[in-house]
Short mmCIF file of C-alpha atoms in Angstrom, two decimals:
data_model
loop_
_atom_site.label_atom_id
_atom_site.label_comp_id
_atom_site.label_asym_id
_atom_site.label_seq_id
_atom_site.Cartn_x
_atom_site.Cartn_y
_atom_site.Cartn_z
CA MET A 16 113.96 -81.13 8.21
CA ILE A 17 113.13 -82.85 11.51
CA LEU A 18 111.31 -86.15 11.13
CA SER A 19 107.77 -86.35 12.46
CA ASP A 20 106.23 -89.42 14.06
CA ASP A 21 104.93 -90.67 10.69
CA ASP A 22 108.36 -90.10 9.12
CA ILE A 23 110.06 -92.06 11.92
CA LEU A 24 107.62 -94.94 11.60
CA ALA A 25 108.07 -95.03 7.82
CA ARG A 26 111.88 -95.12 8.11
CA LEU A 27 111.71 -97.86 10.74
CA GLU A 28 109.37 -99.91 8.55
CA ALA A 29 111.62 -99.42 5.51
CA GLY A 30 114.54 -100.72 7.59
CA ASP A 31 117.11 -98.05 6.72
CA LEU A 32 116.68 -96.58 10.22
CA VAL A 33 117.11 -99.28 12.88
CA VAL A 34 116.23 -98.97 16.56
CA GLU A 35 115.94 -102.26 18.43
CA PRO A 36 114.45 -103.63 20.52
CA ILE A 37 111.30 -101.52 20.58
CA ASP A 38 108.66 -103.09 22.80
CA ASP A 39 105.91 -100.47 22.40
CA LEU A 40 105.92 -98.24 19.31
CA ASP A 41 102.90 -96.26 20.50
CA MET A 42 104.64 -95.38 23.75
CA GLN A 43 108.14 -94.76 22.43
CA VAL A 44 107.40 -92.82 19.23
CA GLN A 45 106.64 -89.23 20.16
CA PRO A 46 105.36 -86.43 17.83
CA ALA A 47 108.90 -85.63 16.63
CA SER A 48 111.22 -87.98 18.52
CA LEU A 49 111.75 -91.56 19.67
CA ASP A 50 112.13 -92.45 23.34
CA LEU A 51 115.04 -94.68 24.35
CA ARG A 52 115.30 -96.71 27.53
CA LEU A 53 118.04 -97.02 30.10
CA GLY A 54 120.29 -100.07 29.88
CA GLU A 55 121.68 -102.15 32.74
CA GLU A 56 125.38 -101.16 32.59
CA PHE A 57 126.99 -98.14 34.23
CA LEU A 58 130.56 -96.86 34.42
CA GLU A 59 131.31 -95.05 37.68
CA PHE A 60 134.25 -92.71 38.17
CA GLN A 61 136.42 -93.28 41.25
CA ARG A 62 137.97 -89.94 42.14
CA THR A 63 140.12 -91.28 44.96
CA ASN A 64 142.22 -93.57 42.75
CA ILE A 65 144.09 -90.97 40.70
CA SER A 66 145.34 -87.41 40.99
CA CYS A 67 143.81 -86.39 37.64
CA ILE A 68 142.67 -87.75 34.30
CA HIS A 69 145.11 -87.54 31.40
CA PRO A 70 143.05 -87.58 28.16
CA ASN A 71 146.00 -89.01 26.20
CA ARG A 72 146.53 -91.99 28.54
CA GLU A 73 143.93 -94.57 27.63
CA SER A 74 145.74 -97.11 29.78
CA GLU A 75 144.63 -95.18 32.88
CA VAL A 76 140.93 -95.81 32.29
CA SER A 77 140.83 -98.95 34.44
CA ASP A 78 142.34 -96.94 37.32
CA TYR A 79 139.39 -94.58 37.63
CA VAL A 80 136.40 -96.36 36.09
CA THR A 81 134.47 -99.32 37.52
CA GLU A 82 131.56 -101.11 35.84
CA THR A 83 128.29 -101.72 37.64
CA ARG A 84 125.40 -103.82 36.33
CA VAL A 85 121.89 -103.23 37.63
CA PRO A 86 119.23 -105.69 36.41
CA GLU A 87 115.86 -104.40 35.23
CA GLY A 88 113.53 -104.00 38.18
CA GLU A 89 116.30 -102.79 40.48
CA GLU A 90 117.58 -99.23 41.01
CA PHE A 91 120.74 -97.28 40.33
CA ILE A 92 120.95 -94.35 42.75
CA LEU A 93 122.38 -91.22 41.14
CA HIS A 94 123.61 -88.99 43.96
CA PRO A 95 123.93 -85.19 43.83
CA GLY A 96 127.11 -84.19 42.02
CA ASP A 97 127.62 -87.66 40.58
CA PHE A 98 128.65 -88.21 36.96
CA VAL A 99 128.32 -91.71 35.50
CA LEU A 100 128.19 -93.21 32.05
CA GLY A 101 125.11 -95.23 31.21
CA THR A 102 123.82 -96.76 28.02
CA THR A 103 120.63 -97.07 26.09
CA LYS A 104 118.90 -100.43 26.03
CA GLU A 105 118.33 -99.97 22.33
CA ARG A 106 120.88 -100.41 19.56
CA VAL A 107 120.59 -97.98 16.66
CA GLU A 108 121.72 -97.80 13.04
CA ILE A 109 121.60 -94.28 11.62
CA PRO A 110 121.48 -94.06 7.80
CA PRO A 111 123.84 -91.69 5.95
CA ASP A 112 121.12 -89.12 5.27
CA LEU A 113 120.05 -88.64 8.90
CA LEU A 114 121.60 -86.98 11.94
CA ALA A 115 120.25 -87.96 15.36
CA THR A 116 120.52 -85.87 18.52
CA VAL A 117 120.13 -87.23 22.05
CA GLU A 118 117.90 -85.19 24.32
CA GLY A 119 116.84 -85.73 27.90
CA ARG A 120 113.22 -86.27 28.80
CA SER A 121 111.70 -83.20 30.43
CA SER A 122 110.28 -85.29 33.29
CA LEU A 123 113.82 -86.25 34.34
CA GLY A 124 115.13 -82.75 33.70
CA ARG A 125 112.64 -81.50 36.28
CA LEU A 126 114.34 -83.82 38.75
CA ALA A 127 117.71 -82.19 37.85
CA VAL A 128 118.94 -85.29 36.00
CA VAL A 129 120.99 -84.47 32.88
CA ILE A 130 121.23 -87.18 30.22
CA HIS A 131 124.18 -85.89 28.23
CA ALA A 132 126.94 -83.44 29.10
CA THR A 133 128.05 -82.39 25.63
CA ALA A 134 127.95 -85.42 23.32
CA GLY A 135 124.42 -85.11 21.96
CA ILE A 136 125.15 -85.95 18.32
CA VAL A 137 124.75 -89.41 16.80
CA ASP A 138 126.47 -89.20 13.43
CA PRO A 139 125.16 -90.48 10.09
CA GLY A 140 126.39 -94.06 9.70
CA TYR A 141 126.71 -94.77 13.43
CA GLU A 142 125.78 -98.26 14.63
CA GLY A 143 125.59 -99.44 18.24
CA GLN A 144 124.18 -98.56 21.61
CA ILE A 145 124.41 -94.95 22.77
CA THR A 146 126.48 -93.97 25.79
CA LEU A 147 124.62 -91.58 28.11
CA GLU A 148 126.46 -89.00 30.26
CA LEU A 149 124.31 -88.95 33.39
CA SER A 150 124.59 -86.21 35.99
CA ASN A 151 122.53 -85.22 39.02
CA LEU A 152 122.53 -81.42 39.33
CA GLY A 153 120.04 -81.40 42.18
CA THR A 154 120.30 -81.79 45.95
CA ALA A 155 118.53 -85.13 46.37
CA PRO A 156 119.49 -88.61 45.14
CA VAL A 157 117.41 -89.91 42.23
CA ALA A 158 116.63 -93.58 41.59
CA LEU A 159 117.06 -94.64 37.97
CA THR A 160 115.56 -97.95 36.88
CA PRO A 161 116.95 -99.85 33.88
CA GLY A 162 114.21 -100.18 31.30
CA MET A 163 112.72 -96.76 32.05
CA ARG A 164 112.44 -94.25 29.22
CA VAL A 165 115.34 -91.92 29.90
CA SER A 166 116.19 -90.08 26.68
CA GLN A 167 114.85 -89.31 23.24
CA LEU A 168 116.32 -89.20 19.75
CA VAL A 169 115.44 -86.40 17.35
CA PHE A 170 116.18 -87.12 13.68
CA THR A 171 117.17 -84.43 11.20
CA GLU A 172 117.32 -85.16 7.48
CA LEU A 173 120.47 -83.91 5.77
CA THR A 174 120.37 -81.98 2.49
CA GLN A 175 122.23 -84.96 1.02
CA PRO A 176 123.67 -88.20 2.44
CA ALA A 177 127.01 -87.83 4.18
CA ALA A 178 129.87 -88.64 1.80
CA ARG A 179 132.05 -89.92 4.65
CA PRO A 180 129.66 -91.36 7.25
CA TYR A 181 130.72 -92.56 10.68
CA GLY A 182 132.27 -96.02 10.58
CA ALA A 183 135.28 -98.20 9.94
CA ASP A 184 136.39 -96.26 6.86
CA ARG A 185 136.89 -93.19 9.05
CA GLY A 186 138.49 -95.15 11.88
CA SER A 187 135.59 -94.13 14.13
CA LYS A 188 136.38 -95.10 17.73
CA TYR A 189 132.93 -96.01 19.02
CA GLN A 190 131.36 -97.77 16.03
CA GLY A 191 129.50 -100.90 17.14
CA GLN A 192 129.83 -100.18 20.85
CA GLU A 193 127.92 -102.29 23.33
CA GLY A 194 127.23 -100.83 26.75
CA PRO A 195 128.73 -97.59 28.05
CA GLN A 196 132.21 -96.83 26.76
CA ALA A 197 134.79 -94.66 28.52
CA SER A 198 136.54 -91.89 26.61
CA ARG A 199 138.93 -92.95 23.86
CA ILE A 200 140.15 -89.44 23.20
CA GLY A 201 143.73 -90.71 23.56
CA ALA A 202 143.33 -92.34 20.14
CA ASP A 203 142.77 -88.93 18.49
CA PRO A 204 145.40 -87.84 15.94
CA GLU A 205 146.52 -84.86 18.02
CA PHE A 206 147.79 -87.25 20.70
CA GLU A 207 149.75 -89.43 18.26
CA GLU A 208 153.14 -88.10 19.39
CA THR A 209 152.51 -89.02 23.03
CA ARG A 210 150.80 -92.35 22.32
CA GLY A 211 152.95 -95.28 23.33
CA THR A 212 155.48 -93.13 25.18
CA ASP A 213 156.17 -93.45 28.90
CA GLY A 214 152.74 -93.33 30.52
CA GLY A 215 151.06 -92.67 27.18
CA ALA A 216 148.03 -94.31 25.68
CA GLU A 217 148.20 -97.67 24.00
CA SER A 218 147.89 -97.94 20.26
CA THR A 219 144.44 -98.70 18.89
#
């Protein structure tokens, strides 16, 4: 079951669903979703610094990612073909009986701006800001302003609360994240044999 606006408001008031800060409930709560705003931090990928990205080498991240901060009221220009990681201004806490999905706003989609590449799921139990995978699929640069409504969360109620929700007990890599976070796929179990070897990822 997808939560309606009244359901979202009731869960927010009860406190088991947390989205903060919300400055204007009437504006941000939609008929069946909740709008989230763009934060001030961005991670930009520098293609000239490396020959390729090795998913199992977390130590390489600093070689190809640079952080940019854009204060509210100023603009981040997303050029055609660019891919950057942004973040929501809001921090969320998803209860064990809800699954949230990140969707782009249609007004930005009509400008060819994609809000997430593949990672649209916010798991039950997740706490923190949400990293946005921003791409410009169009032919013209688009100015993004921190503080603007950029994405929306849709909440689906599970048939029963998750028995093993996202979090420390699962060793979840992004729990409690603040700002955009680069990939930590190198910490996945399938890369354990190469972790810590010559050129491999560092232990986490």
